XYZ file of C-alpha atoms in Angstrom:
630
model
C 56.890 -109.155 -257.536
C 59.190 -108.286 -260.824
C 60.975 -111.268 -262.301
C 64.069 -111.212 -264.556
C 64.419 -113.680 -267.568
C 67.538 -114.190 -269.381
C 67.865 -115.116 -272.873
C 70.051 -117.946 -274.016
C 71.077 -120.115 -277.399
C 73.031 -119.998 -280.494
C 73.658 -116.783 -282.441
C 70.444 -115.765 -285.206
C 68.289 -118.373 -283.369
C 65.753 -115.497 -282.930
C 66.346 -114.366 -279.254
C 66.279 -110.805 -279.856
C 63.248 -111.021 -282.568
C 60.989 -113.004 -279.585
C 61.970 -110.556 -277.089
C 60.741 -107.653 -279.413
C 57.472 -109.925 -280.215
C 57.042 -110.338 -276.693
C 57.719 -106.797 -275.156
C 57.190 -104.452 -278.362
C 60.829 -102.998 -277.353
C 63.894 -103.975 -279.846
C 66.583 -104.864 -277.304
C 69.462 -104.423 -279.890
C 70.337 -100.798 -279.100
C 73.890 -100.700 -280.618
C 74.181 -99.492 -284.366
C 76.794 -102.086 -284.892
C 74.208 -104.734 -283.692
C 71.486 -103.533 -286.349
C 73.935 -103.489 -289.119
C 75.168 -107.027 -288.466
C 71.806 -107.937 -287.620
C 72.829 -109.810 -284.380
C 73.201 -108.998 -280.681
C 76.763 -107.941 -279.604
C 76.273 -106.392 -276.304
C 73.400 -107.057 -273.413
C 70.124 -105.710 -274.552
C 66.960 -104.866 -272.128
C 63.322 -104.848 -272.402
C 60.382 -105.193 -270.008
C 56.683 -106.295 -270.366
C 53.543 -107.396 -268.255
C 52.542 -110.568 -268.595
C 48.706 -111.291 -268.644
C 48.812 -112.305 -264.761
C 49.907 -109.046 -264.118
C 53.393 -110.132 -263.222
C 56.119 -107.715 -264.348
C 59.103 -109.206 -266.335
C 62.251 -107.832 -267.333
C 64.194 -109.573 -270.129
C 67.977 -109.434 -270.572
C 68.793 -110.355 -274.113
C 72.227 -111.670 -274.316
C 74.609 -112.559 -277.486
C 74.856 -115.828 -278.855
C 77.909 -115.502 -281.045
C 81.091 -117.473 -279.688
C 83.069 -114.123 -279.450
C 80.667 -112.412 -277.269
C 80.181 -115.123 -274.562
C 81.890 -112.955 -272.128
C 78.944 -110.326 -272.721
C 76.424 -113.340 -272.184
C 78.164 -114.152 -268.791
C 77.686 -110.503 -267.789
C 73.873 -110.869 -268.283
C 72.753 -114.031 -266.731
C 74.599 -113.374 -263.525
C 71.629 -112.740 -260.952
C 68.746 -114.153 -263.408
C 66.204 -116.129 -261.942
C 64.824 -117.872 -265.260
C 66.072 -118.476 -268.604
C 64.363 -118.346 -271.892
C 66.469 -120.607 -273.935
C 65.987 -120.356 -277.815
C 66.889 -122.911 -280.438
C 66.239 -122.433 -284.200
C 64.009 -125.204 -285.405
C 65.537 -124.728 -288.980
C 68.967 -125.251 -287.526
C 68.487 -127.380 -284.621
C 71.123 -127.822 -281.810
C 74.360 -125.642 -282.456
C 77.759 -125.209 -280.659
C 76.485 -122.198 -278.791
C 73.353 -123.970 -277.698
C 75.596 -126.388 -275.959
C 77.887 -123.796 -274.366
C 74.790 -121.366 -273.222
C 73.270 -124.851 -271.665
C 76.452 -125.762 -269.928
C 76.607 -122.149 -268.366
C 72.978 -122.218 -267.119
C 73.800 -125.519 -265.819
C 76.770 -124.180 -263.997
C 74.880 -120.934 -262.885
C 72.386 -123.637 -261.291
C 69.560 -121.882 -263.376
C 66.431 -122.497 -261.334
C 63.754 -122.330 -263.983
C 63.411 -121.841 -267.608
C 61.348 -122.310 -270.644
C 62.418 -123.378 -274.065
C 60.921 -121.395 -277.267
C 61.481 -123.331 -280.402
C 61.707 -120.597 -282.827
C 60.846 -120.257 -286.832
C 58.183 -123.100 -286.441
C 56.372 -121.692 -289.591
C 59.609 -122.532 -291.813
C 59.705 -126.189 -290.930
C 57.403 -129.149 -291.324
C 56.118 -131.283 -288.227
C 58.508 -133.964 -288.473
C 61.524 -131.532 -288.187
C 59.768 -129.994 -285.356
C 59.130 -133.255 -283.539
C 62.629 -134.506 -284.575
C 64.645 -131.115 -282.999
C 62.133 -130.854 -279.791
C 63.172 -134.623 -279.035
C 66.863 -133.600 -279.481
C 66.461 -130.595 -277.409
C 64.653 -132.274 -274.568
C 67.395 -135.138 -274.336
C 70.143 -132.366 -274.356
C 68.322 -130.707 -271.361
C 68.394 -134.006 -269.566
C 70.795 -134.014 -266.325
C 70.842 -130.089 -266.298
C 69.075 -127.637 -264.355
C 66.634 -127.179 -267.314
C 65.715 -130.938 -267.517
C 61.836 -130.976 -268.062
C 61.532 -127.689 -269.177
C 58.499 -126.918 -271.225
C 59.239 -126.730 -274.911
C 57.257 -123.996 -277.159
C 57.091 -123.729 -280.741
C 56.895 -120.115 -281.758
C 57.247 -117.740 -284.631
C 57.855 -114.247 -283.702
C 57.240 -112.475 -287.053
C 53.614 -113.590 -287.170
C 53.139 -114.183 -283.263
C 52.603 -117.860 -283.524
C 52.917 -119.500 -280.044
C 53.559 -116.383 -278.130
C 50.308 -116.719 -275.942
C 51.460 -120.394 -274.956
C 54.846 -119.132 -274.397
C 53.771 -116.514 -272.137
C 51.713 -119.047 -270.530
C 54.362 -121.449 -270.067
C 56.899 -118.373 -268.558
C 54.034 -117.433 -265.982
C 53.518 -120.958 -265.022
C 57.433 -121.614 -264.473
C 57.874 -118.155 -262.584
C 54.733 -119.351 -260.319
C 56.986 -122.043 -259.056
C 59.881 -119.761 -257.950
C 60.289 -118.856 -254.376
C 60.065 -115.285 -253.428
C 63.428 -113.756 -253.694
C 64.944 -113.209 -250.216
C 65.642 -109.662 -248.923
C 68.644 -110.350 -246.512
C 69.048 -106.689 -246.219
C 72.404 -106.726 -247.826
C 71.774 -105.678 -251.450
C 74.194 -106.080 -253.954
C 73.981 -104.607 -258.059
C 76.465 -106.055 -260.304
C 77.011 -103.400 -262.764
C 76.436 -104.490 -266.479
C 75.883 -101.093 -268.050
C 77.134 -97.867 -267.523
C 76.160 -94.347 -269.663
C 75.640 -90.982 -269.030
C 71.918 -89.149 -269.076
C 71.603 -85.549 -269.847
C 70.452 -83.545 -266.905
C 71.328 -86.518 -264.726
C 74.514 -87.726 -264.911
C 75.701 -91.328 -264.320
C 73.722 -94.049 -264.615
C 74.288 -97.909 -263.866
C 72.118 -100.881 -264.567
C 71.913 -104.424 -263.039
C 70.292 -106.829 -261.852
C 69.478 -106.332 -258.088
C 69.563 -109.237 -255.499
C 70.198 -109.566 -251.675
C 68.363 -106.382 -250.576
C 66.368 -102.891 -250.955
C 68.038 -99.837 -252.538
C 66.745 -96.726 -251.341
C 66.447 -93.274 -253.290
C 68.798 -90.696 -251.568
C 70.504 -93.156 -249.843
C 74.457 -93.568 -249.484
C 76.080 -96.397 -251.383
C 79.758 -97.563 -252.251
C 80.904 -98.714 -255.532
C 83.328 -101.798 -255.228
C 86.043 -102.809 -255.681
C 87.390 -99.277 -255.667
C 85.691 -98.340 -252.680
C 84.459 -95.050 -253.863
C 81.554 -93.620 -251.849
C 78.605 -92.319 -253.961
C 75.020 -91.097 -253.441
C 71.805 -92.498 -255.261
C 70.198 -89.770 -256.685
C 67.249 -91.569 -258.157
C 66.192 -95.409 -259.199
C 64.206 -96.457 -261.913
C 62.618 -99.823 -262.929
C 60.953 -100.884 -266.115
C 60.752 -97.070 -267.344
C 59.247 -96.156 -263.664
C 60.725 -93.729 -260.984
C 61.109 -95.856 -257.596
C 61.463 -94.713 -253.951
C 62.849 -98.193 -253.499
C 63.898 -101.084 -255.306
C 63.374 -104.862 -254.223
C 65.368 -107.893 -255.289
C 65.100 -109.676 -258.216
C 64.427 -106.640 -260.639
C 66.563 -104.717 -263.152
C 67.356 -101.358 -261.630
C 68.634 -98.328 -263.175
C 70.633 -96.187 -260.881
C 71.484 -92.536 -261.089
C 74.429 -91.983 -259.060
C 75.972 -88.538 -257.558
C 79.783 -88.239 -256.803
C 81.001 -90.491 -259.475
C 81.786 -89.560 -263.296
C 80.839 -92.137 -265.848
C 84.343 -92.889 -266.570
C 85.278 -93.921 -263.048
C 82.471 -96.736 -263.148
C 82.757 -100.183 -265.349
C 81.167 -103.252 -265.909
C 82.078 -105.733 -263.293
C 81.705 -102.989 -260.713
C 79.198 -103.463 -257.998
C 77.008 -101.106 -255.934
C 76.294 -101.928 -252.542
C 75.517 -100.333 -249.065
C 78.825 -98.909 -247.282
C 80.464 -101.340 -245.351
C 78.376 -104.712 -245.961
C 80.509 -106.188 -248.794
C 84.383 -106.022 -249.717
C 86.653 -107.337 -252.527
C 88.623 -110.260 -252.622
C 91.371 -111.995 -254.743
C 91.351 -115.057 -253.257
C 88.285 -117.567 -252.961
C 87.647 -121.340 -252.112
C 85.206 -122.979 -254.564
C 83.864 -126.395 -255.410
C 84.689 -126.697 -259.267
C 83.203 -128.727 -261.689
C 85.020 -129.798 -264.839
C 82.726 -130.250 -267.588
C 82.428 -133.643 -269.344
C 83.218 -132.138 -272.588
C 86.164 -129.986 -271.293
C 89.186 -130.632 -273.419
C 91.498 -131.330 -270.564
C 91.584 -131.282 -266.950
C 91.522 -128.268 -264.979
C 95.074 -127.680 -263.904
C 97.222 -125.211 -261.531
C 99.120 -123.977 -264.536
C 96.268 -123.531 -266.839
C 95.062 -120.191 -268.288
C 91.515 -119.561 -267.260
C 89.137 -116.529 -266.868
C 86.451 -116.576 -264.027
C 83.145 -115.004 -264.232
C 80.872 -113.831 -261.225
C 77.771 -111.412 -261.427
C 78.648 -109.136 -264.436
C 82.466 -109.209 -263.485
C 85.350 -111.104 -265.567
C 88.899 -111.701 -264.317
C 92.079 -113.932 -265.189
C 92.597 -116.313 -262.417
C 95.029 -119.058 -261.295
C 93.674 -122.321 -260.009
C 95.217 -124.270 -256.873
C 93.663 -127.687 -256.339
C 93.204 -128.553 -252.852
C 92.011 -132.109 -252.561
C 93.294 -133.160 -255.844
C 96.004 -132.753 -258.444
C 93.791 -131.746 -261.174
C 89.863 -131.553 -261.744
C 89.451 -134.200 -264.669
C 86.553 -133.765 -266.782
C 83.070 -134.764 -265.610
C 84.407 -134.584 -261.925
C 84.785 -131.761 -259.210
C 86.967 -131.057 -256.442
C 88.106 -128.324 -254.131
C 90.043 -125.593 -255.889
C 91.350 -122.377 -254.566
C 91.046 -119.213 -257.046
C 93.898 -116.838 -257.180
C 92.132 -113.670 -258.884
C 94.119 -111.266 -260.979
C 91.188 -108.393 -260.316
C 89.415 -108.178 -256.971
C 86.105 -109.586 -257.403
C 82.989 -109.000 -254.914
C 81.951 -112.568 -254.085
C 78.848 -114.022 -251.894
C 79.349 -117.407 -249.917
C 77.594 -120.197 -252.211
C 77.344 -117.930 -255.285
C 78.108 -119.622 -258.660
C 80.944 -118.740 -260.906
C 82.036 -119.974 -264.756
C 85.181 -120.863 -265.777
C 86.550 -120.413 -269.238
C 89.722 -121.627 -270.702
C 91.380 -118.068 -271.963
C 93.500 -119.843 -274.392
C 90.819 -121.860 -276.059
C 88.098 -119.401 -275.510
C 85.817 -121.995 -274.189
C 83.696 -122.662 -271.144
C 85.331 -125.505 -269.330
C 83.751 -125.718 -265.845
C 82.489 -123.368 -262.818
C 81.020 -124.108 -259.592
C 80.122 -122.457 -256.076
C 82.244 -120.172 -253.952
C 82.537 -121.718 -250.707
C 84.818 -119.225 -248.878
C 85.361 -115.687 -250.727
C 87.811 -114.807 -247.662
C 89.896 -117.963 -246.990
C 92.997 -118.115 -244.680
C 96.159 -117.265 -246.204
C 98.651 -120.187 -247.381
C 97.575 -123.821 -247.256
C 100.816 -125.553 -247.091
C 101.796 -129.124 -246.999
C 99.354 -132.409 -246.780
C 98.147 -131.673 -243.458
C 97.238 -128.431 -244.451
C 95.159 -129.346 -247.243
C 93.693 -131.784 -245.080
C 92.185 -129.445 -242.518
C 91.065 -126.900 -245.220
C 89.359 -129.622 -247.209
C 87.490 -130.780 -244.090
C 86.415 -127.165 -243.335
C 85.303 -126.483 -246.892
C 83.275 -129.846 -246.695
C 81.668 -128.936 -243.554
C 80.604 -125.575 -245.135
C 79.152 -127.599 -248.001
C 77.262 -129.670 -245.694
C 75.963 -126.787 -243.195
C 74.925 -124.625 -246.010
C 73.907 -120.885 -245.736
C 72.078 -121.539 -242.536
C 75.148 -122.714 -240.536
C 77.731 -120.309 -242.026
C 78.104 -118.189 -238.975
C 79.012 -121.144 -237.003
C 81.336 -122.600 -239.719
C 83.201 -119.241 -239.581
C 83.366 -119.428 -235.989
C 84.755 -122.907 -235.894
C 87.388 -122.397 -238.197
C 88.807 -118.977 -237.042
C 88.146 -119.628 -233.244
C 87.725 -115.825 -232.642
C 86.761 -113.144 -235.016
C 86.434 -109.498 -234.713
C 82.707 -108.276 -234.750
C 83.344 -105.850 -237.430
C 84.590 -108.646 -239.798
C 81.849 -111.038 -239.414
C 79.086 -109.902 -241.603
C 81.263 -110.184 -244.937
C 82.601 -113.404 -243.507
C 79.323 -114.767 -242.609
C 77.369 -113.275 -245.583
C 74.952 -111.181 -243.207
C 73.670 -107.819 -242.542
C 74.372 -106.248 -239.491
C 70.796 -106.459 -238.309
C 70.718 -110.193 -239.211
C 74.181 -110.684 -237.521
C 73.275 -109.535 -234.044
C 70.040 -111.820 -233.974
C 72.030 -114.665 -234.948
C 74.847 -113.898 -232.335
C 72.025 -113.314 -229.655
C 70.620 -116.661 -230.592
C 74.236 -118.370 -230.341
C 75.118 -116.651 -227.306
C 71.764 -117.746 -225.640
C 72.643 -121.399 -226.702
C 69.243 -120.927 -229.003
C 71.225 -122.419 -232.032
C 71.530 -125.619 -229.910
C 68.314 -125.758 -228.236
C 68.720 -126.642 -224.280
C 72.553 -127.358 -225.139
C 75.566 -124.747 -223.918
C 75.989 -121.717 -225.632
C 77.759 -122.241 -229.037
C 79.456 -118.818 -228.999
C 80.561 -116.233 -226.610
C 80.679 -112.539 -227.368
C 83.395 -110.339 -225.953
C 83.216 -106.384 -226.547
C 84.820 -106.639 -229.862
C 85.114 -110.340 -230.383
C 82.953 -113.303 -231.218
C 84.406 -116.721 -230.131
C 83.848 -120.107 -230.008
C 83.161 -121.830 -226.509
C 85.986 -123.562 -227.039
C 88.424 -120.964 -228.029
C 87.235 -118.523 -225.350
C 87.809 -121.359 -222.589
C 91.281 -121.664 -223.894
C 92.327 -118.372 -224.151
C 91.148 -117.904 -220.525
C 92.900 -120.891 -219.714
C 95.936 -119.861 -221.086
C 95.752 -116.599 -219.473
C 95.233 -118.344 -215.888
C 97.961 -120.635 -216.481
C 100.434 -117.831 -217.271
C 99.415 -115.969 -213.681
C 99.525 -119.561 -211.603
C 103.148 -120.245 -213.293
C 104.241 -116.932 -212.460
C 102.915 -117.384 -208.870
C 104.898 -120.755 -208.796
C 108.213 -119.453 -210.291
C 108.298 -116.128 -208.436
C 106.178 -116.706 -205.430
C 107.578 -113.257 -203.883
C 106.385 -110.992 -206.823
C 102.599 -109.482 -206.321
C 101.714 -111.126 -209.697
C 102.201 -111.401 -213.154
C 102.433 -107.970 -215.197
C 99.034 -107.201 -216.947
C 100.926 -106.930 -220.339
C 102.284 -110.416 -220.170
C 98.870 -111.766 -219.070
C 96.998 -109.921 -221.795
C 99.890 -111.377 -224.253
C 98.978 -114.927 -222.986
C 95.333 -114.661 -224.195
C 96.373 -113.323 -227.735
C 97.985 -109.888 -228.918
C 94.716 -108.718 -230.145
C 92.151 -110.394 -227.877
C 94.037 -110.681 -224.579
C 92.692 -107.469 -222.991
C 88.985 -108.714 -223.591
C 89.906 -112.190 -222.035
C 91.816 -110.682 -219.082
C 88.739 -108.181 -218.447
C 86.163 -111.006 -218.378
C 88.538 -112.663 -215.890
C 88.542 -109.764 -213.444
C 85.098 -109.416 -213.853
C 84.212 -112.936 -212.834
C 86.631 -112.899 -209.956
C 89.230 -115.271 -210.987
C 91.742 -112.823 -211.230
C 92.488 -109.748 -209.114
C 93.872 -106.568 -210.686
C 96.757 -105.331 -208.205
C 97.951 -102.204 -209.613
C 100.244 -102.862 -212.825
C 100.194 -106.661 -212.197
C 97.505 -109.697 -212.104
C 97.170 -112.299 -209.387
C 94.938 -115.051 -208.275
C 92.532 -114.085 -205.595
C 94.182 -116.535 -202.944
C 97.808 -115.519 -204.001
C 99.978 -114.517 -201.137
C 103.771 -114.345 -200.140
C 104.909 -117.287 -198.727
C 108.384 -116.910 -197.061
C 110.836 -119.833 -196.683
C 112.869 -120.156 -193.257
C 115.664 -117.798 -194.491
C 113.263 -114.800 -195.591
C 111.308 -115.333 -192.121
C 114.497 -114.793 -190.453
C 115.285 -111.880 -192.418
C 111.668 -110.536 -191.650
C 112.200 -110.887 -187.874
C 115.426 -109.190 -187.941
C 113.772 -105.999 -189.558
C 110.733 -106.204 -186.969
C 112.965 -106.267 -184.261
C 115.106 -103.061 -185.603
C 111.857 -101.333 -186.347
C 110.370 -101.770 -182.497
C 114.117 -100.704 -181.298
C 114.408 -97.677 -183.450
C 111.229 -95.728 -182.483
C 110.106 -93.301 -184.991
C 113.041 -93.422 -187.030
C 113.480 -94.134 -190.805
C 115.143 -97.077 -192.004
C 117.271 -96.570 -195.301
C 118.093 -99.290 -198.033
C 121.532 -99.497 -196.496
C 120.378 -100.205 -192.957
C 117.646 -102.837 -194.488
C 120.457 -104.324 -196.263
C 122.787 -104.829 -193.217
C 119.828 -106.931 -191.829
C 119.718 -109.111 -194.966
C 116.849 -107.484 -196.744
C 117.760 -106.726 -200.587
C 115.611 -104.626 -202.548
C 113.390 -107.353 -203.558
C 112.840 -108.569 -200.119
C 112.187 -105.117 -198.685
C 109.567 -104.962 -201.680
C 108.172 -107.930 -200.089
C 108.258 -106.626 -196.710
C 106.130 -103.502 -198.017
C 103.478 -105.851 -199.757
C 103.334 -107.825 -196.273
C 102.585 -104.349 -194.520
C 105.764 -104.920 -192.265
C 107.190 -101.856 -193.918
C 105.681 -98.525 -195.359
C 107.745 -96.436 -197.814
C 107.608 -92.994 -196.655
C 109.990 -91.610 -199.321
C 111.603 -93.730 -202.157
C 114.221 -95.870 -200.186
C 113.020 -94.676 -196.500
C 110.672 -96.885 -194.501
C 108.913 -97.085 -191.156
C 107.225 -100.077 -189.855
C 103.544 -100.060 -190.247
C 102.946 -100.344 -186.574
C 105.400 -97.397 -186.202
C 103.431 -95.214 -188.138
C 100.090 -95.790 -186.818
C 101.531 -95.312 -183.368
C 103.074 -91.791 -184.466
C 99.530 -90.865 -185.977
C 98.130 -91.649 -182.682
C 100.660 -89.618 -180.930
C 100.098 -86.445 -182.952
C 96.314 -86.760 -182.309
C 96.822 -86.739 -178.629
C 99.287 -83.881 -178.644
C 97.028 -81.618 -180.773
C 93.569 -82.430 -180.338
C 90.317 -80.884 -181.865
C 92.434 -79.517 -185.394
C 94.770 -77.828 -183.328
C 97.371 -76.491 -186.064
C 101.130 -77.215 -185.189
C 104.520 -76.572 -186.686
C 107.087 -79.083 -187.918
C 109.399 -78.698 -184.827
C 106.203 -79.458 -182.315
C 105.429 -82.628 -184.311
C 109.201 -83.470 -184.036
C 109.258 -82.909 -180.337
C 105.950 -84.725 -179.741
C 107.338 -87.660 -181.755
C 110.858 -87.585 -179.917
C 112.344 -87.785 -183.331
C 114.804 -86.100 -185.765
C 114.089 -83.414 -188.152
C 115.576 -86.028 -190.774
C 112.230 -88.193 -190.099
C 109.758 -85.657 -189.181
C 109.774 -83.619 -192.169
C 109.723 -86.698 -194.659
C 106.838 -88.466 -192.208
C 105.071 -85.210 -192.284
C 105.172 -85.040 -195.891
C 103.899 -88.501 -196.294
C 100.782 -87.769 -193.954
C 100.173 -84.742 -196.169
C 99.970 -87.011 -199.156
C 97.921 -89.800 -197.278
C 95.385 -87.060 -196.188
C 96.092 -87.682 -192.609
C 97.260 -83.931 -192.328
C 96.531 -80.783 -193.970
C 99.175 -78.020 -194.730
C 98.310 -74.856 -193.492
C 101.092 -72.509 -194.913
C 103.879 -73.208 -192.320
C 101.564 -75.073 -189.990
C 99.630 -78.335 -190.122
C 96.497 -80.013 -188.762
C 95.245 -83.401 -188.465
C 92.389 -83.992 -190.847
C 88.969 -85.416 -189.585
């Protein structure tokens, strides 16, 4: 498995000479670098160690004026080659580079003490002791210190052995199915077009696949891949990769852009972080300060909004919201570095805890709630992120979950399945409920269902004559975006009944008060006395049944609306149909006049009644005649 090693150290301490001695490649590729004799931009080289392990080197500038280029190079690097010149000893950029490596939580490193052939043994031992002391309390504490002299090759075998030993201890880089390549170099290759390079993490890139350049969101095609000068069909995480892109011009890509698979990542302008202010910082980190944030190969100005403290004092850490001038593509638990743009000095850094935080944290209560949520994220770590995202939001669209939880779609499907089945909590009830397009915490799902049921019950109490709550109002009670799926589930499990455009409880029925019961009795008496004759709204109103009461009588089955505003009693209608069956048996055709005579009614009633029976499928129209169906 290839590994990427990044250099660090003060200017002119011999980083580039050491890389050239180890690889046979001069990493200083710019004419200006060769003229000045120092690295200005990033340089790259690679070699195979005696163990057979492939390693790529990112050579970064040591001069203080080019620290931003150094930061672009160390993002994603898994091992540091820290260089200290024995003739000069510890220098200002040594301290700043070490602080940056510590802020980035560099997992491993080896220290090369260069130019050992130019100092005596006492000087070597004194500088080595000072370097070891400086490394104490940082991620490079206890790193091997190897004296070297690049021109003569002195100590190179020992240095290679130390690198091999430390790389042996590094875990296999994870393939999470979510590749990300921060672009640190862009150029045009004759015959190929646009080429970008970077250190790949998070997943595998494949040649001839579709990809996306963020933050612009430009779709591109991967025409070809190359690693350490060799064409690749696929590139795995933790290696330097050159990617030949189709569909984008060189001037449309810049350092700091990120190459990803379509739809898996998104840029952000806000991020909540745990930031540490360096003990040697000249001032606390404050909301009114001017800062630059570095992540991956990207750099942008940022404004700080402290969340759990008014400021972050030197030597302490706090929760801070970053408001970014330019959108960045950030991952959860990704390290960032902070520089004071006025002083041009590294002053702090830390971890991104939420790259897509909720908008607006107002007031003391809001800051307390947000602080508690971020602390819970820290405690849960990457493995508990899906549950934390849902706990913070209650309900999340499935389409948004991958970027919020930092998971590839396939991994998300498995994690959700485990949560829905209760797998995350062993024998306890499911932690997550999944509807058609949303994921919910069990509590949020129950609360949304309870809100819909309460809205329906309240409507039944306040308007007992109504058939039910309008479906739109029921859905709104479950949330504007989510209510449709809440209602669907309640209907599916039988707790609600869809009754035309309304929703009701299964046991809901019309309960009439004594006055309404009296109106019903009068209407039934009029129907019985009237025979097969239509009752209109006016006649019903004379009996005390207004439009609302008439609608209730229709729902109760007392009345049947033959035409809008004209009614028959249900029993009267059923009797009329039986009369027609006796009068015209065996499908015998009949005219409207014959039906009128058989029913002993008027044409004013017979014609609307027959048209109603046509619509109901009881009768079948045959020109001017009809016959009974069935």
